[in-house]
Amino acid sequence: MSSLPSSKKQILVAEKLTMRFGGVTALDSLDLHVNEGEVLGLLGPNGSGKTTFFNVITGLYRASSGSVAFRGENLTDATAQQVYLHAITRTFQRSRLSLPLTVFDNIAIGDNRRLNTGLFFNLFQREKFKQEYEGLVEQVRQLLLTFNPKLADKIFEPVASLPMIDRRRIEICRALISQPDLLLLDEPSAGMTHDETAEVMDDILQVRSKIKPFTIILIEHEMGLIQRMTERCIVLNYGKKIAEGTYDEIVNNREVQVAYLGQE
C-alpha cells in the first residue's frame, strides 16, 4: 500500500517519549506520530520497545519523560480508564479471555462506558436493567454479524468451546465494542497460522469499512501481513526509531536489515 499524504491529520503524537525500568531504557526519546485513518505498522526485534510503547500510551505505564497527545490533548499522565474514555482500545499478545464465560460476556466486558454508567447501576431497576441488557446483547450481536457472521450464532456459547481463531476474533471484538477511534493490535497473529491470521485481518477491515474507519497501530512479526495491511511503518530498535516509510522502503533500509532482519 502507498503511504498516506503528509497533510493527513495527526491523531496521536509522541514526543521525546522515554521509559526506563531501573537501568534499562525501553523507550529512548522516541518521536512519532500516527495519522488519522491510517494503518501504521510498528516493527522491531523482540525487546525493541513496541509493547512498552502500547503500555505507555494506554496508561498501563507512566512515561519517565516525554509526552503523548491524542487529538491535541495531553494524555501523558492519564490512567488506563481515562485513555479508554478517549476512544483508544487495544489487544494483548497473550489471551485475556475468560474461557468459562460466554462470547457475549467476554465482549461486553470491553464496553466500560456502558458498564460504568448504566447497566450495573440499574441492577435494582428491573425494567431498566432489562432494556440495558437487551440493548447490549443486540450491540454485541450486530458487531459479530459484521465482523464474522458465524460468530453471531455462538454468542451465548462458552469461549472455551471455540477454536483459537475464533478466540482471537472475540478478543478483537472486545476491543471494538466501544467503537474506538484508535485500535492498538499487539501481534494478532500469535498462535495462529498464516491463513487464519489473514482471515482475522480481513474481518477487521470489514468492520472498518462498514462501521467506522478507525485508525490502527499494528505490532506484527508476520511481514506478509505488514506488507498487505499497512500504509506506513515505523521500526524501533532498543527503544529508538531507526526507520520510517512504506513497507518497501523499510525492508530495503540497511539499518533495518541489520537490526530487524538479522542481516550483517
Coordinates of C-alpha atoms in Angstrom, one line a residue:
M1 CA 0.0 0.0 0.0
S2 CA 1.2 3.5 -0.6
S3 CA 1.9 5.9 2.2
L4 CA -0.8 8.4 3.1
P5 CA -0.3 12.1 2.2
S6 CA 1.8 14.0 4.7
S7 CA -1.1 16.5 5.1
K8 CA -3.2 13.9 6.8
K9 CA -4.3 15.0 10.3
Q10 CA -2.2 13.6 13.1
I11 CA -4.3 11.8 15.7
L12 CA -1.6 10.7 18.1
V13 CA 1.8 12.4 18.7
A14 CA 4.6 11.1 21.0
E15 CA 7.5 13.5 21.7
K16 CA 10.8 12.5 23.3
L17 CA 8.9 9.6 24.9
T18 CA 11.2 7.8 27.4
M19 CA 10.5 4.8 29.6
R20 CA 13.1 3.4 32.0
F21 CA 13.0 0.3 34.2
G22 CA 15.8 0.8 36.6
G23 CA 18.9 0.8 34.4
V24 CA 17.1 -0.4 31.3
T25 CA 15.8 2.2 28.8
A26 CA 12.9 0.6 26.9
L27 CA 11.9 3.8 25.1
D28 CA 14.6 6.3 24.3
S29 CA 13.5 9.8 23.5
L30 CA 11.0 8.4 20.9
D31 CA 9.3 10.8 18.5
L32 CA 6.5 9.5 16.3
H33 CA 3.0 10.4 15.0
V34 CA 0.0 8.5 13.8
N35 CA -2.2 9.8 11.0
E36 CA -5.9 9.7 11.4
G37 CA -7.4 6.8 9.5
E38 CA -4.2 5.0 8.6
V39 CA -2.9 1.5 9.4
L40 CA 0.6 2.1 10.9
G41 CA 2.9 -0.9 11.3
L42 CA 5.1 -0.7 14.4
L43 CA 8.0 -3.1 13.8
G44 CA 11.3 -4.2 15.5
P45 CA 13.0 -7.2 17.1
N46 CA 11.9 -8.6 20.4
G47 CA 12.7 -6.1 23.2
S48 CA 12.8 -3.1 20.9
G49 CA 10.1 -1.3 22.9
K50 CA 6.9 -1.9 20.8
T51 CA 4.7 -3.3 23.5
T52 CA 6.2 -0.8 26.0
F53 CA 5.0 1.9 23.7
F54 CA 1.5 0.5 23.8
N55 CA 1.6 0.2 27.6
V56 CA 2.7 3.8 27.9
I57 CA 0.1 5.4 25.6
T58 CA -2.7 3.3 27.2
G59 CA -1.9 4.3 30.7
L60 CA -0.5 1.0 32.0
Y61 CA 2.9 2.5 32.4
R62 CA 3.7 6.1 33.2
A63 CA 6.5 7.5 31.0
S64 CA 9.7 8.5 32.7
S65 CA 9.8 11.6 30.5
G66 CA 8.4 13.0 27.3
S67 CA 4.7 13.4 26.2
V68 CA 1.8 11.7 24.5
A69 CA -1.0 13.7 22.9
F70 CA -4.2 12.3 21.4
R71 CA -6.3 14.7 19.2
G72 CA -4.2 17.5 20.7
E73 CA -5.0 16.6 24.4
N74 CA -2.1 15.6 26.7
L75 CA -2.5 12.0 27.9
T76 CA 1.0 11.6 29.3
D77 CA -0.2 11.1 32.8
A78 CA -3.7 9.7 32.0
T79 CA -4.9 6.5 33.7
A80 CA -5.9 3.5 31.6
Q81 CA -9.6 4.3 32.2
Q82 CA -9.1 7.9 31.0
V83 CA -7.3 6.7 27.9
Y84 CA -10.2 4.3 27.2
L85 CA -12.7 7.2 27.5
H86 CA -10.7 8.9 24.7
A87 CA -11.7 6.0 22.4
I88 CA -8.4 4.2 22.5
T89 CA -8.5 0.4 22.9
R90 CA -6.1 -2.5 22.5
T91 CA -5.5 -6.2 22.3
F92 CA -2.7 -8.1 24.0
Q93 CA -0.1 -10.6 22.9
R94 CA -1.4 -13.2 25.3
S95 CA -5.1 -14.0 25.6
R96 CA -7.0 -12.3 28.3
L97 CA -10.3 -14.0 27.7
S98 CA -12.2 -15.7 30.5
L99 CA -12.7 -19.2 29.0
P100 CA -15.7 -20.3 31.1
L101 CA -17.7 -17.2 30.2
T102 CA -19.7 -16.8 27.0
V103 CA -18.7 -15.0 23.9
F104 CA -21.2 -12.3 24.9
D105 CA -19.8 -11.9 28.4
N106 CA -16.2 -11.6 27.1
I107 CA -17.1 -8.9 24.5
A108 CA -19.5 -7.0 26.8
I109 CA -16.7 -6.5 29.3
G110 CA -15.0 -4.3 26.8
D111 CA -17.8 -1.7 26.8
N112 CA -16.7 0.0 30.0
R113 CA -18.6 3.2 29.3
R114 CA -21.9 1.3 29.3
L115 CA -21.0 -0.9 32.3
N116 CA -19.8 2.1 34.4
T117 CA -22.7 4.4 33.7
G118 CA -25.7 2.3 33.0
L119 CA -26.0 -1.5 33.1
F120 CA -24.8 -2.4 36.6
F121 CA -26.2 0.7 38.2
N122 CA -29.6 -0.4 37.1
L123 CA -29.5 -3.8 38.7
F124 CA -32.2 -2.9 41.1
Q125 CA -34.4 -1.3 38.5
R126 CA -35.5 -4.4 36.8
E127 CA -37.2 -3.0 33.7
K128 CA -34.4 -0.5 33.0
F129 CA -31.8 -3.3 33.6
K130 CA -33.6 -5.5 31.1
Q131 CA -33.6 -2.7 28.5
E132 CA -29.9 -2.0 29.0
Y133 CA -29.1 -5.7 28.8
E134 CA -31.1 -6.3 25.7
G135 CA -29.5 -3.3 24.1
L136 CA -26.0 -4.6 24.9
V137 CA -26.9 -8.1 23.5
E138 CA -28.0 -6.5 20.3
Q139 CA -24.9 -4.3 20.1
V140 CA -22.7 -7.4 20.5
R141 CA -24.7 -9.4 18.0
Q142 CA -24.5 -6.7 15.4
L143 CA -20.8 -6.4 15.8
L144 CA -20.4 -10.2 15.5
L145 CA -22.6 -10.2 12.3
T146 CA -20.4 -7.5 10.8
F147 CA -17.1 -9.0 12.0
N148 CA -17.8 -12.6 11.2
P149 CA -21.4 -13.7 10.8
K150 CA -20.8 -17.3 12.0
L151 CA -19.8 -16.0 15.4
A152 CA -23.3 -14.4 16.0
D153 CA -24.7 -18.0 16.3
K154 CA -22.2 -18.6 19.1
I155 CA -22.9 -15.5 21.2
F156 CA -24.0 -17.5 24.3
E157 CA -21.5 -20.3 23.9
P158 CA -18.5 -20.5 26.3
V159 CA -15.3 -19.3 24.8
A160 CA -13.6 -22.5 25.9
S161 CA -15.6 -24.3 23.2
L162 CA -14.1 -22.2 20.4
P163 CA -11.0 -22.8 18.3
M164 CA -8.0 -20.4 18.6
I165 CA -9.0 -18.3 15.5
D166 CA -12.4 -17.6 17.0
R167 CA -11.0 -16.8 20.4
R168 CA -8.7 -14.2 18.7
R169 CA -11.8 -12.8 16.9
I170 CA -13.5 -12.4 20.3
E171 CA -10.5 -10.6 21.7
I172 CA -10.6 -8.1 18.9
C173 CA -14.4 -7.7 19.1
R174 CA -13.9 -6.9 22.8
A175 CA -11.6 -4.0 21.7
L176 CA -14.1 -2.9 19.0
I177 CA -17.3 -3.0 21.0
S178 CA -16.8 0.6 22.3
Q179 CA -16.3 1.8 18.8
P180 CA -12.7 3.2 19.2
D181 CA -11.0 5.9 17.2
L182 CA -7.6 4.2 17.7
L183 CA -7.2 0.4 17.9
L184 CA -3.8 -1.0 19.0
L185 CA -3.2 -4.6 17.8
D186 CA -0.3 -6.4 19.6
E187 CA 0.7 -9.4 17.5
P188 CA -2.7 -10.5 16.4
S189 CA -1.1 -13.5 14.5
A190 CA 0.2 -15.0 17.8
G191 CA -0.9 -18.7 18.0
M192 CA -2.5 -18.8 14.5
T193 CA -1.5 -19.9 11.1
H194 CA -0.8 -17.5 8.2
D195 CA -4.1 -18.3 6.6
E196 CA -6.0 -17.8 9.9
T197 CA -4.3 -14.5 10.5
A198 CA -5.3 -13.3 7.0
E199 CA -8.9 -14.3 7.8
V200 CA -9.0 -12.3 11.0
M201 CA -7.4 -9.2 9.4
D202 CA -10.0 -9.4 6.6
D203 CA -12.6 -9.4 9.4
I204 CA -11.1 -6.2 10.9
L205 CA -11.1 -4.5 7.5
Q206 CA -14.7 -5.5 7.1
V207 CA -15.7 -3.7 10.3
R208 CA -13.5 -0.8 9.4
S209 CA -15.3 -0.3 6.1
K210 CA -18.8 -0.9 7.3
I211 CA -19.0 0.6 10.8
K212 CA -16.2 3.1 11.4
P213 CA -12.8 3.9 9.7
F214 CA -10.8 3.7 12.9
T215 CA -7.0 4.2 13.0
I216 CA -4.8 1.1 13.7
I217 CA -1.4 0.7 15.1
L218 CA -0.3 -2.9 14.3
I219 CA 2.6 -4.7 16.0
E220 CA 3.4 -7.8 14.0
H221 CA 6.3 -10.0 13.1
E222 CA 4.5 -11.6 10.1
M223 CA 5.9 -9.4 7.3
G224 CA 3.4 -10.5 4.7
L225 CA 0.7 -9.2 6.9
I226 CA 2.5 -5.9 7.4
Q227 CA 3.0 -5.6 3.6
R228 CA -0.7 -6.2 2.9
M229 CA -2.2 -4.1 5.8
T230 CA -0.1 -1.1 6.4
E231 CA 0.3 2.3 4.7
R232 CA 3.3 3.3 6.7
C233 CA 5.7 1.6 9.0
I234 CA 8.0 2.7 11.9
V235 CA 10.8 0.4 13.0
L236 CA 12.2 0.5 16.6
N237 CA 15.4 -0.9 17.9
Y238 CA 16.5 -0.5 21.6
G239 CA 13.6 1.9 22.1
K240 CA 14.8 4.3 19.3
K241 CA 13.1 4.9 15.9
I242 CA 15.6 3.7 13.2
A243 CA 13.4 3.9 10.1
E244 CA 10.1 5.2 8.9
G245 CA 8.4 4.8 5.5
T246 CA 6.4 2.4 3.3
Y247 CA 6.9 -1.3 3.6
D248 CA 9.2 -1.4 0.6
E249 CA 11.2 1.5 2.0
I250 CA 11.8 -0.1 5.4
V251 CA 12.6 -3.6 4.2
N252 CA 15.3 -2.1 1.9
N253 CA 16.7 0.0 4.7
R254 CA 20.2 -1.3 5.6
E255 CA 19.8 -0.4 9.3
V256 CA 16.5 -2.3 9.4
Q257 CA 18.1 -5.3 7.7
V258 CA 20.8 -5.4 10.3
A259 CA 18.6 -4.7 13.4
Y260 CA 15.3 -6.4 12.5
L261 CA 16.0 -9.0 9.8
G262 CA 19.4 -10.1 11.3
Q263 CA 21.5 -9.4 8.2
E264 CA 25.1 -8.3 8.5

